[in-house]
Amino acid sequence: MRNSALKSLSFALFIACGTALPQIAAAASPEPVKAERGMVVTAQHLASDVGVEVLKKGGNAVDAAVAVGYALAVVYPTAGNIGGGGFMTIRFKDGRTTFLDFRERAPLAATKTMYQDDKGDLVKGLSTNGYLAVGVPGPVAGFEFARSRYGTRPLKELIEPAITLAREGFQLEQGDVDTFDGRTERLAKDPAAAEIFLKAGKPFELGDKLIQADLAASLSSIAEKGPDAFYKGAIADAIVKASAEKGGILSKKDFEQYQVRELEPVKCNYRGYDIVSSPPPSSGGVIICEILNILEGYPLSYLGYGSAETVHAMIEAMRHAYVDRNTALGDPDFVDNPVAKLTDKAYAKEIRDKIDPFRAGVSEALKPEGFGESKETTHYSIIDDEGNAVAVTYTLNGSFGAGVVAPGTGILLNNEMDDFTAKPGAPNLYGLVQGEANAIAPRKTPLSSMSPTIISKDGKPFMVIGSPGGARIITITLEAILNVIDHGMNIQEAVDAPRLHHQWLPDKVFMEPYALSPDTLKLLSAMGHDVEIDKNWTIWGQATGILVGGESLAEIAEGGGARYNGAADSRIGAGAARGY
């Protein structure tokens, strides 16, 4: 009934307005990069080169993912890291899947109210700046867990390119320089960080060389001794010492007790495509599946990209799903997550039946009783000659994390503790208003939006996708999927297309400039939607994706496309898709 009404409304509005659908900004996108044997897409071209070389030398997708992870720690310091945390989704050539959680953990000395004053008010900056904001890092353990179980190459071989890039340095291109823009004041406050990432107190310029000798030494130690060098040796000692001297609570036991979790991925099906994505402690896969299940009941392809009806359906699906994200989900070791319910198509229908096709919902009305992540994340997508696919998203949370480097390590540390609920009902760094399920507790992992996702069709890999973007990671990844499956875009157009976002609270639709036509905006306003144009392009994330069998559904259907088609978001100045 509602779908019929929506179709009728769409046609009536189209005739009444006499306007065509808005032009897709991605029409000017470059062609996807094409390859037959392997593809690596990252936010920094040198890291992409490292990954492809691993594949060429016989390594598999997991080997390449490990090498890329270490390389990004050198060449993409704003988000690439070994001092943060992340997730890895793997789909093996035989169709098996797994998920690795190497997210940051709260220190043993963490408390629920550690960022509040004696009146219960949040202390500004306490959860984002300095050592008190740092969670226990996980990438070194996570990469070795992946390599030792599912890789084929020795650690020394995979980490050597990163060591060379750190020791010998690399010349900064414009995209690299842009990542430092506006961040230098924070880095200047920490002497060890300033010594590495500033040049005589000033930002780096185009053509400068970034050399990171301390990081090269730390990486060399990890290459020789494995994760123990990071968690049980001199690196941990240096971080703990700096933390104690500068108001932090990290202890050696925090590092020694860190463990990677291997979990079952979240799975769902959208219009015949099998989705595999991140489970809690990430909200990403659950909420992507919930939104897709809701939208499956709408004829989006017929309604059209950027139409008021399509956008209205997307906004309302996001609104309802983010209520669940922000109130029900948390670390599975501490919270009983209702994953089965939230990914159930019957539950999606219940939500769909509540959505008025003609009026915007009201977020405040969805607030449960008793209710009181950053663009500086990076995602990379990899697939090898045998069809093994890996999607990795990892983060420092804020730009350059907490803005601190323990002297002698060269390692930037995260400010991931801000992803917890510092106070129920209070917005975090990215405006997310969250509840008790994500409250701070020792050894707990903060709820994440990171969504490394792999899609298959008829038992074969179809798409590898993910993005940074804090709370917007979910909707960025979602929209790339919709753009390919429902709107027929090629993979480059799909990741480049302008985006919109709604996260329940604040009750506002955020959109990129030119995402919607003036006519569509008027129609949405008449429905009651409060739309704000967000011109800060950096907060919209930089997706990286791979499509298998062609650059678009049309080319796949014709059977004439390249085997692998890679796309680095055009928002990434330094990113690249590399294939062979």
XYZ file of C-alpha atoms in Angstrom:
580
model
C 0.000 0.000 0.000
C 2.674 2.468 1.028
C 4.902 1.490 -1.888
C 2.011 2.034 -4.325
C 1.383 5.432 -2.796
C 5.058 6.256 -3.055
C 5.136 5.273 -6.725
C 2.050 7.379 -7.462
C 3.499 10.326 -5.591
C 6.769 10.023 -7.478
C 5.058 10.100 -10.844
C 2.747 12.957 -9.868
C 5.584 15.093 -8.552
C 7.686 14.376 -11.633
C 4.878 15.562 -13.920
C 4.007 18.544 -11.729
C 7.555 19.809 -11.446
C 8.437 19.088 -15.033
C 12.030 18.466 -14.021
C 14.436 15.669 -14.689
C 16.340 13.931 -11.940
C 19.370 15.898 -10.718
C 22.621 15.360 -12.507
C 24.930 12.997 -10.652
C 28.101 14.875 -9.749
C 30.011 11.647 -10.269
C 29.342 11.880 -14.008
C 32.751 13.517 -14.273
C 34.435 10.699 -12.355
C 37.501 9.119 -13.915
C 37.257 5.581 -15.199
C 37.742 2.800 -12.649
C 41.181 1.179 -12.640
C 41.012 -2.208 -14.334
C 43.056 -5.347 -13.722
C 42.823 -9.115 -14.185
C 44.863 -10.660 -11.371
C 44.703 -8.458 -8.296
C 43.572 -5.078 -6.993
C 44.540 -2.887 -4.028
C 42.772 0.388 -3.256
C 43.964 2.621 -0.404
C 43.993 6.251 0.694
C 47.699 6.664 -0.182
C 49.253 5.648 -3.486
C 52.539 4.401 -2.001
C 50.634 2.025 0.268
C 48.660 0.785 -2.749
C 51.970 0.139 -4.540
C 53.201 -1.877 -1.544
C 50.083 -4.041 -1.577
C 50.240 -4.782 -5.286
C 53.906 -5.768 -5.030
C 53.005 -8.304 -2.342
C 50.378 -9.809 -4.646
C 52.784 -9.898 -7.587
C 55.330 -11.804 -5.487
C 52.824 -14.504 -4.614
C 51.313 -13.199 -1.407
C 47.572 -13.474 -0.905
C 45.060 -10.731 -0.045
C 45.696 -11.107 3.703
C 49.453 -10.717 3.193
C 48.812 -7.582 1.154
C 46.446 -6.237 3.827
C 49.117 -6.609 6.502
C 51.790 -4.920 4.369
C 49.388 -2.088 3.483
C 48.417 -1.614 7.138
C 52.034 -1.077 8.139
C 52.760 1.109 5.101
C 49.825 3.413 5.828
C 51.197 3.918 9.357
C 54.127 5.614 7.628
C 52.657 7.386 4.602
C 49.188 8.313 5.927
C 49.847 9.461 9.514
C 46.544 11.300 9.890
C 44.738 7.934 10.048
C 47.038 5.059 9.072
C 48.404 3.649 12.265
C 49.726 1.023 14.605
C 48.717 3.157 17.591
C 44.972 2.889 17.016
C 42.671 -0.008 16.205
C 40.420 -1.502 13.578
C 38.545 -4.332 11.931
C 39.239 -6.779 9.113
C 36.572 -8.642 7.135
C 37.849 -11.591 5.079
C 36.102 -13.646 2.416
C 38.128 -16.651 1.311
C 38.120 -18.054 -2.203
C 35.922 -20.971 -1.086
C 33.233 -18.632 0.266
C 34.105 -18.909 3.969
C 34.171 -15.626 5.858
C 35.586 -14.326 9.119
C 36.006 -11.062 11.005
C 38.912 -9.846 13.141
C 38.423 -7.260 15.870
C 41.646 -5.455 16.764
C 39.885 -2.368 18.073
C 41.243 -0.347 20.988
C 40.335 -1.407 24.544
C 39.711 0.778 27.584
C 42.592 0.688 30.093
C 42.141 -1.329 33.282
C 42.032 1.916 35.275
C 39.206 3.385 33.163
C 35.975 4.393 34.910
C 32.473 5.204 33.712
C 32.702 8.881 34.752
C 36.380 9.538 34.025
C 35.613 12.459 31.692
C 33.153 14.186 34.026
C 33.841 16.755 36.747
C 32.569 16.511 40.316
C 29.245 17.998 39.184
C 28.751 15.327 36.546
C 29.458 17.660 33.637
C 31.765 16.614 30.801
C 35.188 18.258 30.810
C 35.813 19.566 27.310
C 38.771 17.983 25.523
C 39.479 15.358 28.176
C 38.320 12.449 26.010
C 39.935 13.756 22.817
C 43.304 15.316 23.674
C 46.336 13.848 25.380
C 47.110 10.530 27.023
C 43.887 10.186 29.039
C 42.055 9.841 25.691
C 44.172 6.863 24.558
C 42.799 3.331 24.335
C 45.075 0.270 24.216
C 46.155 -0.094 20.533
C 45.385 -3.239 18.526
C 46.752 -3.169 14.938
C 50.107 -4.904 15.615
C 48.307 -7.823 17.280
C 45.567 -7.786 14.647
C 47.890 -7.843 11.665
C 49.924 -10.705 13.114
C 46.778 -12.661 13.997
C 45.651 -12.344 10.374
C 49.067 -13.117 8.873
C 49.866 -16.119 11.068
C 46.500 -17.785 10.442
C 45.546 -16.751 6.941
C 48.634 -15.257 5.290
C 51.468 -17.001 3.470
C 54.475 -14.669 3.747
C 56.876 -13.965 6.659
C 56.334 -10.843 8.761
C 59.768 -9.400 7.935
C 58.969 -9.433 4.240
C 55.606 -7.728 4.723
C 56.844 -5.007 7.060
C 60.092 -4.197 5.215
C 58.510 -1.740 2.718
C 57.101 0.288 5.616
C 60.490 0.316 7.358
C 62.156 1.581 4.192
C 59.558 4.326 3.693
C 59.979 5.453 7.306
C 63.786 5.316 7.345
C 64.475 6.817 3.910
C 61.402 9.039 3.835
C 59.044 9.875 0.992
C 58.341 13.065 -0.901
C 55.045 14.738 -0.039
C 52.579 15.336 -2.852
C 49.686 17.785 -2.593
C 47.297 15.163 -1.258
C 49.761 14.317 1.515
C 50.251 17.963 2.462
C 46.478 18.495 2.570
C 46.139 15.918 5.366
C 48.162 18.195 7.646
C 45.963 21.224 6.938
C 44.484 22.653 10.136
C 46.023 19.980 12.372
C 49.393 21.493 13.129
C 48.306 23.392 16.260
C 47.443 20.149 18.052
C 50.664 18.461 16.943
C 52.695 21.458 18.097
C 51.547 20.906 21.681
C 53.374 17.576 21.913
C 57.166 17.925 21.488
C 57.670 14.384 20.160
C 54.864 14.769 17.610
C 56.009 18.245 16.578
C 59.547 17.029 15.991
C 58.300 14.495 13.447
C 55.314 16.141 11.778
C 56.296 19.806 11.749
C 59.236 21.475 10.016
C 60.779 24.035 12.364
C 57.317 24.486 13.858
C 55.666 25.036 10.472
C 53.524 22.685 8.362
C 55.188 20.612 5.677
C 55.018 21.891 2.113
C 54.714 20.302 -1.300
C 57.928 18.470 -2.209
C 59.215 18.151 1.361
C 60.441 14.744 2.494
C 58.930 13.139 5.605
C 61.471 10.950 7.417
C 60.404 9.012 10.536
C 63.520 7.432 12.045
C 61.943 6.500 15.397
C 59.016 4.815 13.651
C 61.458 2.909 11.420
C 63.193 1.629 14.567
C 59.882 0.585 16.140
C 58.822 -1.214 12.960
C 62.205 -2.942 12.738
C 61.791 -4.180 16.298
C 58.331 -5.568 15.459
C 59.751 -7.226 12.331
C 62.413 -8.970 14.440
C 60.437 -9.889 17.561
C 56.807 -9.886 16.423
C 53.969 -8.399 18.499
C 55.906 -8.940 21.755
C 58.103 -6.002 20.740
C 55.034 -3.783 20.891
C 53.065 -5.283 23.791
C 55.744 -6.647 26.118
C 58.939 -4.771 25.261
C 60.469 -1.325 25.009
C 57.659 0.180 22.900
C 55.013 -0.547 25.526
C 57.371 0.674 28.247
C 57.874 3.985 26.440
C 54.141 4.533 25.899
C 53.267 3.663 29.511
C 56.029 5.966 30.814
C 54.834 8.893 28.695
C 51.229 8.225 29.731
C 52.137 8.272 33.438
C 54.107 11.490 33.055
C 51.340 13.290 31.171
C 48.125 12.410 32.954
C 47.207 9.128 31.314
C 46.237 5.794 32.886
C 47.818 3.225 30.542
C 49.688 0.387 32.269
C 52.026 -2.356 31.093
C 49.353 -4.894 32.033
C 46.967 -3.200 29.555
C 49.402 -4.029 26.763
C 50.288 -7.517 27.990
C 46.631 -8.543 28.257
C 45.530 -7.247 24.847
C 43.927 -9.931 22.670
C 42.441 -9.987 19.181
C 38.910 -11.342 18.805
C 37.858 -13.484 15.845
C 34.111 -13.187 15.382
C 31.370 -14.307 13.036
C 30.575 -11.482 10.578
C 27.104 -9.999 10.284
C 25.318 -11.384 7.233
C 22.252 -10.337 5.287
C 20.874 -10.399 1.757
C 19.797 -7.389 -0.310
C 17.992 -8.007 -3.591
C 19.856 -11.305 -4.064
C 23.302 -9.987 -3.033
C 24.929 -11.520 0.044
C 26.372 -8.926 2.417
C 29.134 -9.785 4.916
C 30.153 -6.997 7.282
C 31.279 -6.015 10.763
C 29.505 -7.332 13.903
C 29.560 -5.708 17.358
C 31.640 -4.072 18.745
C 30.997 -2.387 15.419
C 27.517 -1.130 14.702
C 28.414 -0.911 11.019
C 27.340 -4.245 9.602
C 24.223 -4.482 11.770
C 22.946 -1.026 10.850
C 23.840 -1.332 7.162
C 21.821 -4.562 7.055
C 18.947 -2.972 8.967
C 18.789 -0.013 6.574
C 19.091 -2.247 3.494
C 16.288 -4.473 4.788
C 14.046 -1.434 5.209
C 14.911 -0.047 1.761
C 14.414 -3.404 0.061
C 10.676 -2.749 0.315
C 10.949 0.376 -1.849
C 11.464 0.413 -5.651
C 14.512 2.652 -5.478
C 15.634 1.933 -9.014
C 12.233 3.012 -10.329
C 11.989 6.032 -8.029
C 15.428 7.157 -9.214
C 18.705 8.394 -7.771
C 18.291 11.690 -5.933
C 14.499 11.821 -6.193
C 12.574 13.171 -3.213
C 10.934 9.769 -2.718
C 14.199 7.825 -2.729
C 15.857 10.321 -0.402
C 12.859 10.373 1.948
C 12.909 6.592 2.215
C 16.662 6.627 2.881
C 16.391 9.324 5.553
C 13.619 7.541 7.429
C 15.436 4.206 7.272
C 18.565 5.895 8.629
C 16.574 7.664 11.365
C 15.078 4.437 12.707
C 18.265 2.398 12.376
C 20.438 4.968 14.171
C 18.079 4.873 17.157
C 18.976 1.191 17.448
C 22.649 1.899 16.794
C 22.933 4.553 19.488
C 20.885 2.850 22.211
C 21.099 -0.933 21.835
C 24.599 -1.892 20.689
C 27.945 -2.263 22.437
C 30.901 -4.556 23.144
C 29.577 -8.159 22.959
C 31.609 -9.093 26.050
C 29.562 -6.586 28.049
C 26.244 -6.207 26.199
C 23.693 -8.661 24.836
C 23.388 -7.223 21.330
C 20.025 -7.843 19.588
C 21.715 -8.573 16.244
C 19.202 -11.213 15.112
C 16.282 -8.850 15.701
C 17.887 -5.821 14.074
C 18.852 -7.755 10.932
C 15.492 -9.544 10.611
C 13.448 -8.614 7.535
C 10.254 -8.859 9.616
C 11.620 -6.166 11.927
C 12.444 -4.056 8.864
C 8.842 -4.390 7.714
C 7.632 -3.191 11.121
C 9.731 -0.072 10.680
C 8.642 0.382 7.065
C 4.995 0.251 8.142
C 5.653 3.155 10.526
C 7.167 5.385 7.839
C 4.808 7.987 6.409
C 5.572 8.329 2.662
C 4.488 11.959 2.718
C 5.920 13.326 5.977
C 9.247 13.350 7.788
C 9.451 11.462 11.041
C 10.264 13.118 14.364
C 13.428 11.838 16.025
C 12.431 12.925 19.544
C 9.375 10.692 19.315
C 11.633 7.652 18.820
C 13.734 8.248 21.952
C 13.585 5.154 24.210
C 12.351 5.583 27.781
C 15.111 6.305 30.292
C 17.585 7.330 27.653
C 19.759 9.893 28.991
C 34.201 8.255 14.858
C 36.102 10.344 12.689
C 37.020 11.215 9.278
C 40.515 10.318 10.499
C 39.881 6.699 9.831
C 40.980 4.951 6.662
C 39.677 2.011 4.679
C 41.369 -0.211 2.138
C 40.022 -2.919 -0.157
C 42.020 -5.831 -1.606
C 41.341 -8.882 -3.777
C 43.865 -11.390 -5.102
C 44.146 -13.657 -8.129
C 42.419 -16.561 -6.362
C 39.450 -14.451 -5.302
C 40.348 -13.980 -1.638
C 38.982 -10.593 -0.586
C 39.889 -8.420 2.402
C 38.277 -5.220 3.664
C 40.086 -3.318 6.427
C 39.026 -0.192 8.277
C 41.263 1.159 11.030
C 41.505 4.436 12.862
C 43.138 6.860 15.265
C 39.645 8.366 15.761
C 40.367 12.125 15.561
C 42.825 13.690 13.143
C 46.277 12.411 14.169
C 44.535 10.729 17.107
C 45.232 12.254 20.524
C 48.005 14.316 18.933
C 50.691 12.614 21.010
C 53.725 10.437 20.307
C 55.572 8.632 23.089
C 59.183 9.864 22.807
C 61.422 7.462 20.910
C 58.606 5.395 19.364
C 57.474 7.530 16.421
C 53.975 6.089 16.939
C 50.936 8.379 16.951
C 48.402 7.332 19.585
C 44.617 7.264 19.264
C 41.911 9.208 21.085
C 39.437 6.373 20.745
C 38.091 6.676 24.295
C 35.849 9.444 22.928
C 33.845 6.780 21.097
C 32.469 5.576 24.430
C 29.427 7.172 26.017
C 31.240 9.651 28.257
C 27.831 10.696 29.545
C 24.489 9.203 28.387
C 22.642 11.676 26.186
C 25.679 13.893 25.550
C 27.059 14.074 21.984
C 30.596 12.876 21.288
C 33.181 14.301 18.861
C 30.933 13.378 15.906
C 27.610 14.426 17.382
C 26.495 10.890 18.241
C 24.156 10.757 21.223
C 24.563 7.341 22.821
C 23.339 5.311 25.809
C 24.406 2.995 28.609
C 25.227 0.052 26.325
C 28.358 1.924 25.276
C 29.381 3.203 28.727
C 33.079 3.115 29.694
C 34.377 0.021 31.510
C 37.848 -1.517 31.944
C 38.940 -3.703 28.970
C 35.779 -2.751 27.088
C 35.827 -1.829 23.402
C 33.981 1.344 22.355
C 31.169 1.019 19.855
C 32.318 1.746 16.305
C 30.737 2.641 12.980
C 33.524 1.075 10.910
C 32.007 -1.107 8.214
C 34.507 -3.158 6.173
C 32.104 -4.967 3.847
C 32.333 -7.704 1.232
C 29.435 -8.572 -1.077
C 28.990 -11.715 -3.141
C 26.511 -12.847 -5.762
C 25.747 -16.466 -6.638
C 28.656 -17.643 -4.483
C 31.232 -15.394 -6.158
C 32.853 -12.171 -4.890
C 31.070 -9.094 -6.231
C 32.147 -6.004 -4.294
C 34.624 -4.934 -1.599
C 33.742 -1.622 0.014
C 34.241 0.562 3.077
C 35.030 4.095 4.137
C 36.195 6.391 6.910
C 33.854 9.127 8.111
C 33.062 8.673 11.821
C 29.308 8.303 12.356
C 28.878 8.680 8.591
C 30.874 5.548 7.744
C 27.670 3.509 7.772
C 25.753 5.759 5.399
C 28.758 6.326 3.106
C 29.253 2.570 2.712
C 25.493 2.032 2.365
C 25.157 4.632 -0.391
C 28.027 3.149 -2.388
C 26.187 -0.197 -2.300
C 22.879 1.394 -3.341
C 24.579 3.357 -6.112
C 25.899 0.155 -7.688
C 22.966 -2.209 -7.114
C 19.959 0.121 -7.411
C 21.204 2.996 -9.531
C 23.572 1.240 -11.935
C 26.617 3.421 -11.355
C 30.091 2.130 -12.063
C 32.281 1.638 -8.995
C 34.093 4.976 -9.394
C 30.847 6.908 -9.783
C 29.405 5.025 -6.818
C 32.125 6.149 -4.403
C 32.336 9.675 -5.858
C 28.608 10.458 -5.844
C 27.453 13.209 -3.429
C 26.123 11.886 -0.127
C 23.541 12.524 2.541
C 23.342 11.437 6.166
C 20.899 11.237 9.078
C 21.875 9.793 12.474
C 18.639 10.225 14.486
C 19.997 13.030 16.673
C 20.392 15.840 15.853
C 17.162 15.650 13.853
C 18.763 17.007 10.718
C 19.617 15.755 7.237
C 23.210 16.553 6.277
C 24.138 16.552 2.612
C 27.123 17.417 0.471
C 26.887 20.414 -1.857
C 25.014 19.579 -5.100
C 23.846 16.216 -3.764
C 20.237 17.150 -4.504
C 18.527 19.475 -6.957
C 16.722 22.630 -5.710
C 13.410 21.005 -6.662
C 14.158 17.922 -4.576
C 15.203 20.099 -1.635
C 11.903 21.994 -1.828
C 9.931 18.751 -1.841
C 11.870 17.400 1.142
C 11.354 20.659 3.025
C 7.623 20.453 2.342
C 7.671 16.958 3.840
C 9.173 18.403 7.014
C 12.843 17.486 6.583
C 15.445 19.900 7.939
C 18.268 19.719 5.382
C 21.659 21.300 5.979
C 24.371 21.514 3.334
C 27.689 20.473 4.873
C 30.541 21.980 2.861
C 33.281 20.335 4.934
C 34.138 17.737 2.313
C 36.737 16.036 4.535
C 34.137 14.768 6.992
C 32.397 12.813 4.254
C 35.068 10.144 4.227
C 37.016 8.669 1.366
C 35.633 5.317 0.295
C 37.683 2.691 -1.523
C 35.978 -0.036 -3.506
C 36.420 -2.931 -5.882
C 33.793 -4.367 -8.247
C 34.320 -7.833 -9.708
C 33.396 -8.795 -13.274
C 32.902 -5.327 -14.694
C 32.855 -1.666 -13.752
C 29.048 -1.662 -13.355
C 26.076 -4.027 -13.317
C 25.429 -3.253 -16.975
C 28.954 -4.249 -17.984
C 28.806 -7.371 -15.816
C 25.524 -8.341 -17.480
C 27.132 -7.914 -20.903
C 29.975 -10.180 -19.823
C 32.685 -7.994 -21.307
C 34.209 -6.211 -18.347
C 37.613 -6.410 -16.707
C 37.837 -8.947 -13.905
C 38.685 -6.362 -11.227
C 37.629 -2.710 -11.215
C 39.062 -0.475 -8.486
C 38.086 2.996 -7.329
C 39.713 5.342 -4.846
C 37.321 8.104 -3.838
C 38.101 11.313 -5.728
C 37.922 13.096 -2.366
C 41.278 11.450 -1.551
C 44.101 13.582 -2.855
C 46.769 10.932 -2.304
C 44.742 7.744 -2.795
C 45.017 5.251 -5.621
C 43.679 2.006 -7.000
C 46.469 -0.250 -8.205
C 46.026 -3.502 -10.083
C 47.985 -5.945 -12.166
